[in-house]
Amino acid sequence: MDAAELRSRFPVCARYAYLNSGTDGPIPAEAAAAATDAVREQTAAGRWGPNLDPRFGGLTELRAAYAGALGCAPERVALTTSTSEGLGRVLAGLGLGPGDEILTSDQEHPGLIGPLLAARARGARVRTAPLATLADAVAESTTVVACSHVGWIGGELADPRLADCGRPLILDGAQGVGAVGVDVEALNCAAYAGAGQKWLCGADGTGMLYVADWFEERLLPVMPAYLAFAEPNLGLDSRLHEDARRHDTAALPREAVAMSLAAAGVLGAFGWDAVHARGRELAARLAGELAERGRTVAPRGDTTLVSWEDPEPEAAVARLAAAGVVVRNLPNTPYVRASVGAFNDETDLDRLLEAL
């Protein structure tokens, strides 16, 4: 992979050491142009009739792009607005209540915590255990397991034994898809929710939800809207799609779809395996350099997140920003987190280390 060529496609990298893809990925110039063109066309020609065709065609292409990143067929992917929406649709669609138990980890993001709290309010029990050894906590009482694929705090990987835990596995892939290789069949997950704006560098308000075919019959569609219908104009006789498309979000704007599709195309053109490998390698180098400098690095796996302890995390983030280094602190933790992508390079890491 020509790393310098990839980096040149992201204008922000010429200005900052941008290490914040775990929140929002950098935008490729091609993606910005695609979104701008979509808005201009709608402004000039309106939003009606044949001018709606590119919008719906874009949805089909985006679904296929997301399916490629997840390692599944397009019909197994629903389009959403976020990881959080996908997780919410699954946990609400299962109808969990009294007598059900959800096993989760003790380091989950609010995107999963919210649906877990809603399930608990309906009477389900929620139990926690460490992410790296979560399979040890699966019990007779466990109905489903819901946890991160890659932990958002320090980049730990979920316990690989969960693939054979004997319970439906629901994965929060916000820090997974686009950052590390994802094969939903190898993970043996029932559902996998991901974000479009993070490691896929697409628009805010985009995301995806994989639903395994064997899991579909257990999942009640939550708030099905226009995109969920195979036949949307038959009143109460209207039929939903028979596959994961029945879980599609209500709508996605044409410009967001165009932007996300173009961004995925830029990254994919360099080869996803190479993109993943470069991000992981740079992150491993950063973690090693921080440890050599006496920093306490949070437990992590072979991922793209690197977090380290700082006595004043918020102040450290502000100080680094003043030096042109974009990272974030993690509320209610002692950590500053860097998200390292294939579009970063050694100069970004050196800039961070020098600013510390």
Coordinates of C-alpha atoms in Angstrom, one line a residue:
M1 CA 0.0 0.0 0.0
D2 CA 1.2 3.5 -0.9
A3 CA 0.7 5.0 2.6
A4 CA 1.8 8.5 1.5
E5 CA -0.8 8.5 -1.3
L6 CA -3.6 7.4 1.1
R7 CA -2.6 10.1 3.5
S8 CA -2.7 12.7 0.8
R9 CA -6.4 12.0 0.2
F10 CA -7.3 13.4 3.7
P11 CA -6.8 17.2 3.8
V12 CA -6.9 17.5 7.6
C13 CA -3.7 15.4 7.8
A14 CA -1.7 18.2 6.2
R15 CA -2.6 20.4 9.2
Y16 CA -3.0 18.1 12.2
A17 CA -1.8 14.9 13.6
Y18 CA -5.4 13.7 13.5
L19 CA -5.7 10.8 15.9
N20 CA -9.4 10.8 16.7
S21 CA -11.1 8.4 14.3
G22 CA -12.6 6.5 17.2
T23 CA -14.9 9.6 17.5
D24 CA -15.0 10.8 13.9
G25 CA -12.8 9.8 11.1
P26 CA -11.1 12.3 8.8
I27 CA -13.0 13.1 5.6
P28 CA -11.4 12.3 2.2
A29 CA -11.5 15.1 -0.4
E30 CA -13.4 12.8 -2.7
A31 CA -16.1 12.3 -0.1
A32 CA -16.5 16.0 0.5
A33 CA -16.8 16.6 -3.2
A34 CA -19.4 13.8 -3.5
A35 CA -21.6 15.3 -0.8
T36 CA -21.2 18.8 -2.3
D37 CA -22.2 17.5 -5.7
A38 CA -25.3 15.8 -4.3
V39 CA -26.5 18.9 -2.6
R40 CA -25.9 21.0 -5.7
E41 CA -27.8 18.6 -7.9
Q42 CA -30.7 18.6 -5.5
T43 CA -30.6 22.4 -5.3
A44 CA -30.7 22.9 -9.0
A45 CA -33.1 20.1 -10.0
G46 CA -35.2 19.7 -6.9
R47 CA -36.0 16.5 -5.0
W48 CA -38.7 14.7 -7.0
G49 CA -39.3 11.9 -9.5
P50 CA -36.1 10.9 -11.4
N51 CA -34.0 13.0 -9.1
L52 CA -34.8 10.6 -6.3
D53 CA -33.2 7.7 -8.2
P54 CA -29.6 8.5 -7.3
R55 CA -30.7 8.5 -3.6
F56 CA -32.1 5.0 -3.7
G57 CA -29.4 3.7 -5.9
G58 CA -26.9 5.1 -3.4
L59 CA -28.5 3.2 -0.6
T60 CA -28.1 -0.1 -2.5
E61 CA -24.4 0.7 -3.2
L62 CA -23.8 1.7 0.4
R63 CA -25.4 -1.4 1.7
A64 CA -23.0 -3.5 -0.5
A65 CA -20.0 -1.5 0.7
Y66 CA -20.9 -2.1 4.3
A67 CA -21.5 -5.8 3.6
G68 CA -18.0 -6.0 2.1
A69 CA -16.5 -4.5 5.3
L70 CA -18.4 -6.9 7.4
G71 CA -17.8 -10.0 5.3
C72 CA -21.4 -10.9 4.6
A73 CA -24.1 -10.7 1.9
P74 CA -25.8 -7.3 1.3
E75 CA -29.2 -8.6 2.2
R76 CA -27.9 -9.3 5.7
V77 CA -27.2 -5.6 6.3
A78 CA -29.6 -2.9 7.5
L79 CA -28.7 0.7 7.1
T80 CA -28.9 2.8 10.3
T81 CA -27.9 6.2 11.5
S82 CA -25.4 4.9 14.1
T83 CA -24.1 2.0 16.1
S84 CA -26.4 3.0 18.9
E85 CA -29.5 2.7 16.7
G86 CA -28.5 -0.7 15.5
L87 CA -28.0 -2.0 19.0
G88 CA -31.2 -0.4 20.2
R89 CA -33.2 -2.1 17.4
V90 CA -31.8 -5.5 18.3
L91 CA -32.2 -5.4 22.1
A92 CA -35.7 -3.8 21.8
G93 CA -36.6 -6.2 19.0
L94 CA -35.8 -9.2 21.2
G95 CA -38.6 -8.2 23.6
L96 CA -36.4 -9.1 26.6
G97 CA -38.1 -8.8 30.0
P98 CA -38.5 -10.6 33.3
G99 CA -36.7 -13.9 33.3
D100 CA -34.2 -12.8 30.7
E101 CA -30.5 -12.0 31.5
I102 CA -28.1 -10.0 29.3
L103 CA -24.4 -10.5 30.0
T104 CA -22.3 -7.6 29.1
S105 CA -18.8 -6.2 29.9
D106 CA -17.8 -3.7 32.5
Q107 CA -16.5 -1.2 30.0
E108 CA -19.3 -0.5 27.5
H109 CA -19.9 2.7 25.6
P110 CA -23.2 4.7 26.2
G111 CA -24.3 3.5 22.8
L112 CA -24.9 0.0 24.3
I113 CA -25.5 1.1 27.8
G114 CA -28.7 3.0 26.7
P115 CA -30.4 -0.1 25.2
L116 CA -29.2 -2.2 28.2
L117 CA -30.9 0.3 30.6
A118 CA -34.1 0.2 28.5
A119 CA -34.1 -3.6 28.6
R120 CA -33.5 -3.5 32.4
A121 CA -36.5 -1.1 32.7
R122 CA -38.6 -3.8 31.0
G123 CA -37.6 -6.3 33.6
A124 CA -34.5 -8.0 32.2
R125 CA -31.5 -8.6 34.3
V126 CA -28.1 -7.1 33.2
R127 CA -24.9 -8.6 34.5
T128 CA -21.3 -7.5 33.9
A129 CA -17.9 -9.1 33.7
P130 CA -14.5 -8.3 32.1
L131 CA -14.5 -8.1 28.3
A132 CA -11.3 -10.1 27.8
T133 CA -12.7 -13.1 29.8
L134 CA -16.4 -12.6 29.3
A135 CA -17.1 -16.2 28.2
D136 CA -16.2 -17.4 31.7
A137 CA -19.3 -15.5 33.0
V138 CA -21.9 -17.1 30.6
A139 CA -24.3 -19.0 32.8
E140 CA -27.5 -21.1 32.5
S141 CA -29.4 -17.9 33.3
T142 CA -27.8 -16.0 30.4
T143 CA -30.3 -15.3 27.5
V144 CA -27.9 -13.2 25.3
V145 CA -24.5 -11.7 25.4
A146 CA -24.1 -8.1 24.3
C147 CA -20.7 -6.4 24.3
S148 CA -18.1 -4.5 22.3
H149 CA -16.1 -6.2 19.6
V150 CA -13.3 -3.7 20.4
G151 CA -13.5 -2.0 23.7
W152 CA -13.7 1.8 23.4
I153 CA -11.6 2.6 26.5
G154 CA -8.3 1.0 25.5
G155 CA -8.9 -1.2 22.5
E156 CA -9.2 -4.6 24.2
L157 CA -10.7 -7.3 22.0
A158 CA -13.8 -9.3 23.1
D159 CA -13.1 -12.8 24.4
P160 CA -12.8 -14.9 21.3
R161 CA -14.4 -17.8 23.1
L162 CA -17.7 -16.0 22.9
A163 CA -18.0 -17.4 19.3
D164 CA -18.8 -20.7 21.0
C165 CA -20.6 -19.6 24.1
G166 CA -23.9 -21.1 23.1
R167 CA -25.8 -17.9 23.4
P168 CA -26.7 -15.3 20.8
L169 CA -23.9 -12.8 20.6
I170 CA -24.6 -9.1 19.8
L171 CA -21.5 -7.0 19.1
D172 CA -21.0 -3.3 19.3
G173 CA -18.6 -2.8 16.4
A174 CA -18.1 1.0 16.6
Q175 CA -14.4 0.5 17.1
G176 CA -14.2 -2.6 14.9
V177 CA -15.5 -2.2 11.4
G178 CA -13.1 -0.2 9.3
A179 CA -10.4 -0.4 12.0
V180 CA -9.7 -4.1 12.2
G181 CA -10.8 -7.0 10.0
V182 CA -14.3 -8.1 10.6
D183 CA -15.8 -11.5 9.6
V184 CA -19.2 -11.8 11.1
E185 CA -19.4 -15.5 10.3
A186 CA -16.1 -16.2 12.0
L187 CA -17.2 -14.2 15.0
N188 CA -20.4 -16.3 15.0
C189 CA -22.4 -13.3 16.1
A190 CA -26.2 -12.9 15.9
A191 CA -25.9 -9.2 15.2
Y192 CA -23.1 -6.7 14.6
A193 CA -23.8 -2.9 14.8
G194 CA -21.2 -0.5 13.3
A195 CA -20.7 3.2 12.6
G196 CA -20.2 4.9 9.2
Q197 CA -18.5 8.1 10.5
K198 CA -15.6 6.6 12.5
W199 CA -13.1 4.3 10.8
L200 CA -15.0 4.3 7.5
C201 CA -14.6 8.1 7.4
G202 CA -18.2 8.7 6.2
A203 CA -20.9 11.1 7.2
D204 CA -22.3 11.5 10.7
G205 CA -25.7 9.9 10.9
T206 CA -24.7 6.7 9.0
G207 CA -24.2 3.2 10.3
M208 CA -25.0 -0.5 9.7
L209 CA -26.5 -3.5 11.4
Y210 CA -25.7 -7.1 10.4
V211 CA -28.4 -9.7 11.3
A212 CA -27.6 -13.3 10.9
D213 CA -30.2 -15.3 8.9
W214 CA -30.7 -17.7 11.7
F215 CA -31.4 -14.9 14.1
E216 CA -33.9 -13.0 12.0
E217 CA -36.9 -14.9 13.1
R218 CA -36.2 -13.9 16.7
L219 CA -36.1 -10.2 16.0
L220 CA -39.2 -8.1 15.8
P221 CA -38.7 -5.0 13.6
V222 CA -38.8 -1.9 15.7
M223 CA -40.4 1.2 14.1
P224 CA -40.4 -0.1 10.5
A225 CA -40.6 2.8 8.1
Y226 CA -40.5 3.3 4.3
L227 CA -37.2 1.7 3.6
A228 CA -38.2 -1.4 5.5
F229 CA -41.0 -2.3 3.1
A230 CA -40.8 -4.6 0.1
E231 CA -44.2 -3.2 -0.8
P232 CA -44.8 0.1 0.9
N233 CA -48.0 1.3 -0.8
L234 CA -50.6 -1.4 0.1
G235 CA -51.8 0.1 3.4
L236 CA -52.1 -2.5 6.2
D237 CA -51.4 -5.2 3.6
S238 CA -48.0 -3.8 3.0
R239 CA -45.1 -6.3 3.4
L240 CA -41.8 -5.8 5.0
H241 CA -38.6 -7.1 3.5
E242 CA -37.9 -10.7 4.5
D243 CA -34.2 -10.0 5.3
A244 CA -32.2 -7.5 7.3
R245 CA -33.5 -4.6 5.3
R246 CA -36.7 -4.7 7.4
H247 CA -34.5 -3.1 10.1
D248 CA -33.5 -0.1 7.9
T249 CA -33.6 3.3 9.5
A250 CA -36.4 5.6 8.3
A251 CA -34.3 7.7 5.9
L252 CA -30.8 8.7 5.0
P253 CA -30.0 11.9 3.1
R254 CA -28.6 11.6 -0.3
E255 CA -25.6 13.7 0.5
A256 CA -24.7 11.6 3.5
V257 CA -25.0 8.4 1.5
A258 CA -22.8 9.9 -1.3
M259 CA -20.2 11.0 1.2
S260 CA -20.0 7.7 3.0
L261 CA -19.9 5.7 -0.2
A262 CA -17.1 7.8 -1.6
A263 CA -15.1 7.5 1.7
A264 CA -15.5 3.7 1.7
G265 CA -14.3 3.7 -1.9
V266 CA -11.2 5.7 -1.1
L267 CA -10.2 3.3 1.7
G268 CA -11.2 0.2 -0.1
A269 CA -9.1 1.0 -3.1
F270 CA -6.0 0.7 -1.0
G271 CA -7.0 -2.8 0.1
W272 CA -8.8 -3.3 3.4
D273 CA -6.3 -5.9 4.7
A274 CA -3.5 -3.3 4.1
V275 CA -5.5 -0.5 5.7
H276 CA -6.2 -2.6 8.8
A277 CA -2.6 -3.8 9.1
R278 CA -1.1 -0.4 8.8
G279 CA -3.4 1.1 11.5
R280 CA -2.7 -1.7 13.9
E281 CA 1.1 -1.5 13.3
L282 CA 1.2 2.2 14.0
A283 CA -0.9 1.9 17.1
A284 CA 1.4 -0.9 18.4
R285 CA 4.4 1.4 17.9
L286 CA 2.7 4.3 19.7
A287 CA 1.8 2.0 22.7
G288 CA 5.4 0.8 22.9
E289 CA 6.8 4.3 22.7
L290 CA 4.5 5.5 25.4
A291 CA 5.4 2.7 27.7
E292 CA 9.1 3.3 27.2
R293 CA 8.5 6.9 28.3
G294 CA 7.0 5.7 31.5
R295 CA 3.3 6.2 30.6
T296 CA 0.8 3.6 31.9
V297 CA -1.0 2.3 28.8
A298 CA -4.4 0.8 29.2
P299 CA -4.9 -2.9 28.4
R300 CA -5.3 -3.3 24.7
G301 CA -5.4 -5.9 21.9
D302 CA -4.1 -5.8 18.4
T303 CA -6.3 -2.9 17.5
T304 CA -6.1 0.8 16.5
L305 CA -6.8 2.4 19.9
V306 CA -4.1 3.4 22.4
S307 CA -5.0 5.0 25.8
W308 CA -2.7 6.1 28.5
E309 CA -3.1 7.5 32.0
D310 CA -2.7 11.3 32.6
P311 CA -3.2 13.1 35.9
E312 CA -5.2 15.8 34.1
P313 CA -6.7 14.2 30.9
E314 CA -8.8 17.2 29.8
A315 CA -5.9 19.6 30.2
A316 CA -3.7 17.2 28.3
V317 CA -6.1 17.0 25.4
A318 CA -6.2 20.8 25.3
R319 CA -2.4 21.1 25.4
L320 CA -2.0 18.6 22.6
A321 CA -4.6 20.3 20.5
A322 CA -2.6 23.5 20.8
A323 CA 0.3 21.6 19.4
G324 CA -1.7 20.4 16.5
V325 CA -2.4 16.9 17.8
V326 CA -6.1 15.8 17.9
V327 CA -6.9 13.2 20.5
R328 CA -9.6 12.9 23.2
N329 CA -10.0 12.1 26.9
L330 CA -12.5 9.5 28.1
P331 CA -14.9 10.9 30.8
N332 CA -14.7 9.5 34.2
T333 CA -11.5 7.7 33.5
P334 CA -7.8 8.7 33.8
Y335 CA -7.2 8.1 30.1
V336 CA -6.3 10.1 27.0
R337 CA -7.0 8.1 23.9
A338 CA -5.4 8.2 20.4
S339 CA -7.1 6.5 17.5
V340 CA -4.5 5.5 14.9
G341 CA -5.5 4.9 11.3
A342 CA -3.8 3.9 8.1
F343 CA -3.9 7.6 7.0
N344 CA -1.6 8.5 9.9
D345 CA 2.1 8.2 9.8
E346 CA 5.2 8.2 11.9
T347 CA 5.3 12.0 12.0
D348 CA 1.9 12.1 13.7
L349 CA 3.1 9.7 16.4
D350 CA 6.4 11.7 16.9
R351 CA 4.4 15.0 17.1
L352 CA 2.2 13.5 19.8
L353 CA 5.1 12.1 21.8
E354 CA 7.0 15.4 21.6
A355 CA 4.0 17.4 22.7
L356 CA 3.6 15.2 25.7

